[in-house]
Amino acid sequence: MTLRDATEADLPAIVEIYNATIASRMVTADLEPVTVDSRRAWFATHQSPSRPLWVACNPAGTVCAWLSFDTFYPRAAYDGTAMIAIYVAPAHRRHGLGRDLLVSALARAPGLGLHTLLGYIFGHNEPSLRLFEAHEFVRWGHLPRVAVLDGVARDLIIVGRRVTP
């Protein structure tokens, strides 16, 4: 796999991968598929060097997964903290691609001016919780029953890790 900055031409593949997670009710709080047009403003926020959007591509150039660094809170004192999101295409799950993206994010975060990374993960998403915990993220927050997915109240777990001393 090749890891690179996403381009606007990647946006349809990014949206397709994202939309593939919605039905599971495990990964995102979106309940309906999003459109490429609806994600253009989000994409634009990731053209900043400190908040990149990366895609992992196979040798044929197909986008198989992506990772974004999102602003945690829009105040200057929090500029060194970012929330990361990882999404893997269904055909490429359970092959270590999410782990590889997370490891790359941890290694490159200080060069982006980041000292702290966060993950927002539903409490019932055990695979993602295990992935982050295996890479020394710690549970920093538990928001009980803050999301309702198909009538079921779900917890949100906030995991965090310092990436610089």
mmCIF file of C-alpha atoms in Angstrom:
data_model
loop_
_atom_site.group_PDB
_atom_site.id
_atom_site.type_symbol
_atom_site.label_atom_id
_atom_site.label_comp_id
_atom_site.label_asym_id
_atom_site.label_seq_id
_atom_site.Cartn_x
_atom_site.Cartn_y
_atom_site.Cartn_z
ATOM 1 C CA MET A 1 0.000 0.000 0.000
ATOM 2 C CA THR A 2 1.028 3.556 -0.683
ATOM 3 C CA LEU A 3 0.062 6.277 1.772
ATOM 4 C CA ARG A 4 -0.376 9.770 0.335
ATOM 5 C CA ASP A 5 -2.298 12.998 0.786
ATOM 6 C CA ALA A 6 -5.806 12.762 -0.626
ATOM 7 C CA THR A 7 -6.708 14.737 -3.713
ATOM 8 C CA GLU A 8 -10.127 15.938 -4.755
ATOM 9 C CA ALA A 9 -10.198 13.094 -7.293
ATOM 10 C CA ASP A 10 -10.129 10.672 -4.314
ATOM 11 C CA LEU A 11 -13.278 12.142 -2.758
ATOM 12 C CA PRO A 12 -15.730 9.704 -4.432
ATOM 13 C CA ALA A 13 -13.740 6.720 -3.112
ATOM 14 C CA ILE A 14 -13.459 8.304 0.348
ATOM 15 C CA VAL A 15 -17.224 8.830 0.434
ATOM 16 C CA GLU A 16 -17.880 5.287 -0.788
ATOM 17 C CA ILE A 17 -15.707 3.812 1.976
ATOM 18 C CA TYR A 18 -17.373 6.045 4.571
ATOM 19 C CA ASN A 19 -20.875 5.176 3.393
ATOM 20 C CA ALA A 20 -20.041 1.463 3.580
ATOM 21 C CA THR A 21 -19.758 1.823 7.375
ATOM 22 C CA ILE A 22 -23.091 3.535 8.021
ATOM 23 C CA ALA A 23 -25.375 0.485 7.927
ATOM 24 C CA SER A 24 -23.322 -1.331 10.590
ATOM 25 C CA ARG A 25 -24.105 1.368 13.184
ATOM 26 C CA MET A 26 -20.648 0.646 14.627
ATOM 27 C CA VAL A 27 -18.474 3.451 13.311
ATOM 28 C CA THR A 28 -20.285 6.682 12.526
ATOM 29 C CA ALA A 29 -23.228 8.620 13.892
ATOM 30 C CA ASP A 30 -24.438 9.375 10.375
ATOM 31 C CA LEU A 31 -27.627 7.428 9.744
ATOM 32 C CA GLU A 32 -27.925 8.036 5.989
ATOM 33 C CA PRO A 33 -25.281 7.946 3.251
ATOM 34 C CA VAL A 34 -23.484 11.193 2.518
ATOM 35 C CA THR A 35 -22.789 12.621 -0.932
ATOM 36 C CA VAL A 36 -19.581 13.776 -2.516
ATOM 37 C CA ASP A 37 -20.984 17.303 -2.717
ATOM 38 C CA SER A 38 -21.885 17.295 0.970
ATOM 39 C CA ARG A 39 -18.274 16.355 1.851
ATOM 40 C CA ARG A 40 -16.507 19.032 -0.200
ATOM 41 C CA ALA A 41 -16.322 21.551 2.661
ATOM 42 C CA TRP A 42 -15.008 18.812 4.988
ATOM 43 C CA PHE A 43 -12.418 17.902 2.348
ATOM 44 C CA ALA A 44 -11.347 21.547 2.095
ATOM 45 C CA THR A 45 -10.617 21.679 5.848
ATOM 46 C CA HIS A 46 -8.094 18.887 5.298
ATOM 47 C CA GLN A 47 -5.956 20.871 2.891
ATOM 48 C CA SER A 48 -4.156 22.332 5.899
ATOM 49 C CA PRO A 49 -0.696 20.861 6.578
ATOM 50 C CA SER A 50 -1.647 20.234 10.223
ATOM 51 C CA ARG A 51 -4.968 18.508 9.440
ATOM 52 C CA PRO A 52 -4.258 16.231 6.468
ATOM 53 C CA LEU A 53 -6.427 13.591 4.913
ATOM 54 C CA TRP A 54 -4.494 10.533 3.784
ATOM 55 C CA VAL A 55 -5.468 7.699 1.500
ATOM 56 C CA ALA A 56 -3.940 4.230 1.390
ATOM 57 C CA CYS A 57 -3.843 2.904 -2.171
ATOM 58 C CA ASN A 58 -3.057 -0.516 -3.567
ATOM 59 C CA PRO A 59 -0.495 -0.913 -6.401
ATOM 60 C CA ALA A 60 -3.247 -0.276 -8.973
ATOM 61 C CA GLY A 61 -3.945 3.104 -7.338
ATOM 62 C CA THR A 62 -7.313 2.138 -5.845
ATOM 63 C CA VAL A 63 -8.129 3.866 -2.557
ATOM 64 C CA CYS A 64 -8.514 1.100 0.035
ATOM 65 C CA ALA A 65 -8.647 3.172 3.231
ATOM 66 C CA TRP A 66 -8.298 6.680 4.554
ATOM 67 C CA LEU A 67 -7.347 8.567 7.695
ATOM 68 C CA SER A 68 -8.201 12.118 8.672
ATOM 69 C CA PHE A 69 -6.859 14.443 11.335
ATOM 70 C CA ASP A 70 -9.780 16.556 12.522
ATOM 71 C CA THR A 71 -9.798 19.660 14.672
ATOM 72 C CA PHE A 72 -10.635 18.760 18.258
ATOM 73 C CA TYR A 73 -11.864 22.189 19.288
ATOM 74 C CA PRO A 74 -11.498 25.448 17.344
ATOM 75 C CA ARG A 75 -9.514 27.443 19.910
ATOM 76 C CA ALA A 76 -5.797 28.203 19.531
ATOM 77 C CA ALA A 77 -4.776 26.434 22.731
ATOM 78 C CA TYR A 78 -6.033 23.149 21.269
ATOM 79 C CA ASP A 79 -4.172 23.421 17.949
ATOM 80 C CA GLY A 80 -1.777 20.639 18.992
ATOM 81 C CA THR A 81 -4.618 18.174 19.544
ATOM 82 C CA ALA A 82 -6.417 16.338 16.760
ATOM 83 C CA MET A 83 -9.063 13.660 16.536
ATOM 84 C CA ILE A 84 -8.195 10.930 14.076
ATOM 85 C CA ALA A 85 -10.651 8.883 12.067
ATOM 86 C CA ILE A 86 -9.794 5.701 10.177
ATOM 87 C CA TYR A 87 -12.027 4.090 7.564
ATOM 88 C CA VAL A 88 -11.195 0.921 5.626
ATOM 89 C CA ALA A 89 -13.045 -0.407 2.561
ATOM 90 C CA PRO A 90 -14.968 -3.626 3.310
ATOM 91 C CA ALA A 91 -12.738 -5.803 1.097
ATOM 92 C CA HIS A 92 -9.622 -4.630 2.936
ATOM 93 C CA ARG A 93 -10.746 -4.954 6.556
ATOM 94 C CA ARG A 94 -9.060 -7.349 8.957
ATOM 95 C CA HIS A 95 -5.752 -7.254 7.058
ATOM 96 C CA GLY A 96 -3.912 -4.763 9.274
ATOM 97 C CA LEU A 97 -4.549 -1.692 7.146
ATOM 98 C CA GLY A 98 -6.228 0.216 9.984
ATOM 99 C CA ARG A 99 -3.292 -0.647 12.230
ATOM 100 C CA ASP A 100 -0.815 0.543 9.596
ATOM 101 C CA LEU A 101 -2.667 3.839 9.235
ATOM 102 C CA LEU A 102 -2.740 4.350 12.995
ATOM 103 C CA VAL A 103 0.992 3.613 13.293
ATOM 104 C CA SER A 104 1.714 6.117 10.506
ATOM 105 C CA ALA A 105 -0.437 8.737 12.216
ATOM 106 C CA LEU A 106 1.412 8.249 15.493
ATOM 107 C CA ALA A 107 4.795 8.516 13.796
ATOM 108 C CA ARG A 108 3.954 11.574 11.703
ATOM 109 C CA ALA A 109 1.822 13.527 14.180
ATOM 110 C CA PRO A 110 4.688 15.435 15.835
ATOM 111 C CA GLY A 111 5.830 16.634 12.397
ATOM 112 C CA LEU A 112 2.326 18.029 11.888
ATOM 113 C CA GLY A 113 2.668 20.080 15.069
ATOM 114 C CA LEU A 114 0.504 17.689 17.078
ATOM 115 C CA HIS A 115 1.199 16.586 20.632
ATOM 116 C CA THR A 116 -2.037 14.731 21.376
ATOM 117 C CA LEU A 117 -4.262 12.411 19.347
ATOM 118 C CA LEU A 118 -7.826 11.464 20.206
ATOM 119 C CA GLY A 119 -10.227 8.846 18.939
ATOM 120 C CA TYR A 120 -14.009 9.010 19.349
ATOM 121 C CA ILE A 121 -15.282 5.446 19.315
ATOM 122 C CA PHE A 122 -18.689 3.978 20.059
ATOM 123 C CA GLY A 123 -18.610 1.826 23.203
ATOM 124 C CA HIS A 124 -19.922 -1.192 21.276
ATOM 125 C CA ASN A 125 -17.169 -0.936 18.639
ATOM 126 C CA GLU A 126 -14.826 -3.390 20.320
ATOM 127 C CA PRO A 127 -12.522 -3.894 17.299
ATOM 128 C CA SER A 128 -11.701 -0.178 17.125
ATOM 129 C CA LEU A 129 -11.323 0.113 20.895
ATOM 130 C CA ARG A 130 -8.898 -2.822 20.852
ATOM 131 C CA LEU A 131 -6.933 -1.315 17.958
ATOM 132 C CA PHE A 132 -6.405 2.000 19.697
ATOM 133 C CA GLU A 133 -5.703 0.429 23.090
ATOM 134 C CA ALA A 134 -3.085 -1.847 21.470
ATOM 135 C CA HIS A 135 -1.285 1.354 20.453
ATOM 136 C CA GLU A 136 -1.264 2.846 23.950
ATOM 137 C CA PHE A 137 -4.362 4.993 23.696
ATOM 138 C CA VAL A 138 -6.084 5.284 27.057
ATOM 139 C CA ARG A 139 -9.769 5.851 27.788
ATOM 140 C CA TRP A 140 -9.991 9.516 28.694
ATOM 141 C CA GLY A 141 -13.730 9.930 28.513
ATOM 142 C CA HIS A 142 -16.986 8.008 28.596
ATOM 143 C CA LEU A 143 -20.140 9.728 27.428
ATOM 144 C CA PRO A 144 -22.987 7.351 28.263
ATOM 145 C CA ARG A 145 -25.933 7.024 25.881
ATOM 146 C CA VAL A 146 -25.174 10.194 23.906
ATOM 147 C CA ALA A 147 -25.990 8.721 20.492
ATOM 148 C CA VAL A 148 -29.197 7.017 19.430
ATOM 149 C CA LEU A 149 -28.817 4.584 16.551
ATOM 150 C CA ASP A 150 -32.051 3.006 15.350
ATOM 151 C CA GLY A 151 -33.648 3.596 18.732
ATOM 152 C CA VAL A 152 -30.704 2.174 20.696
ATOM 153 C CA ALA A 153 -28.789 4.558 22.973
ATOM 154 C CA ARG A 154 -25.025 4.152 22.544
ATOM 155 C CA ASP A 155 -22.021 5.278 24.548
ATOM 156 C CA LEU A 156 -19.140 7.264 23.115
ATOM 157 C CA ILE A 157 -15.662 6.480 24.363
ATOM 158 C CA ILE A 158 -12.920 9.074 23.957
ATOM 159 C CA VAL A 159 -9.447 7.587 23.806
ATOM 160 C CA GLY A 160 -6.298 9.674 23.834
ATOM 161 C CA ARG A 161 -2.561 9.501 23.627
ATOM 162 C CA ARG A 162 0.233 12.018 23.886
ATOM 163 C CA VAL A 163 2.616 11.707 20.953
ATOM 164 C CA THR A 164 5.253 14.106 22.268
ATOM 165 C CA PRO A 165 6.485 14.538 25.836
#
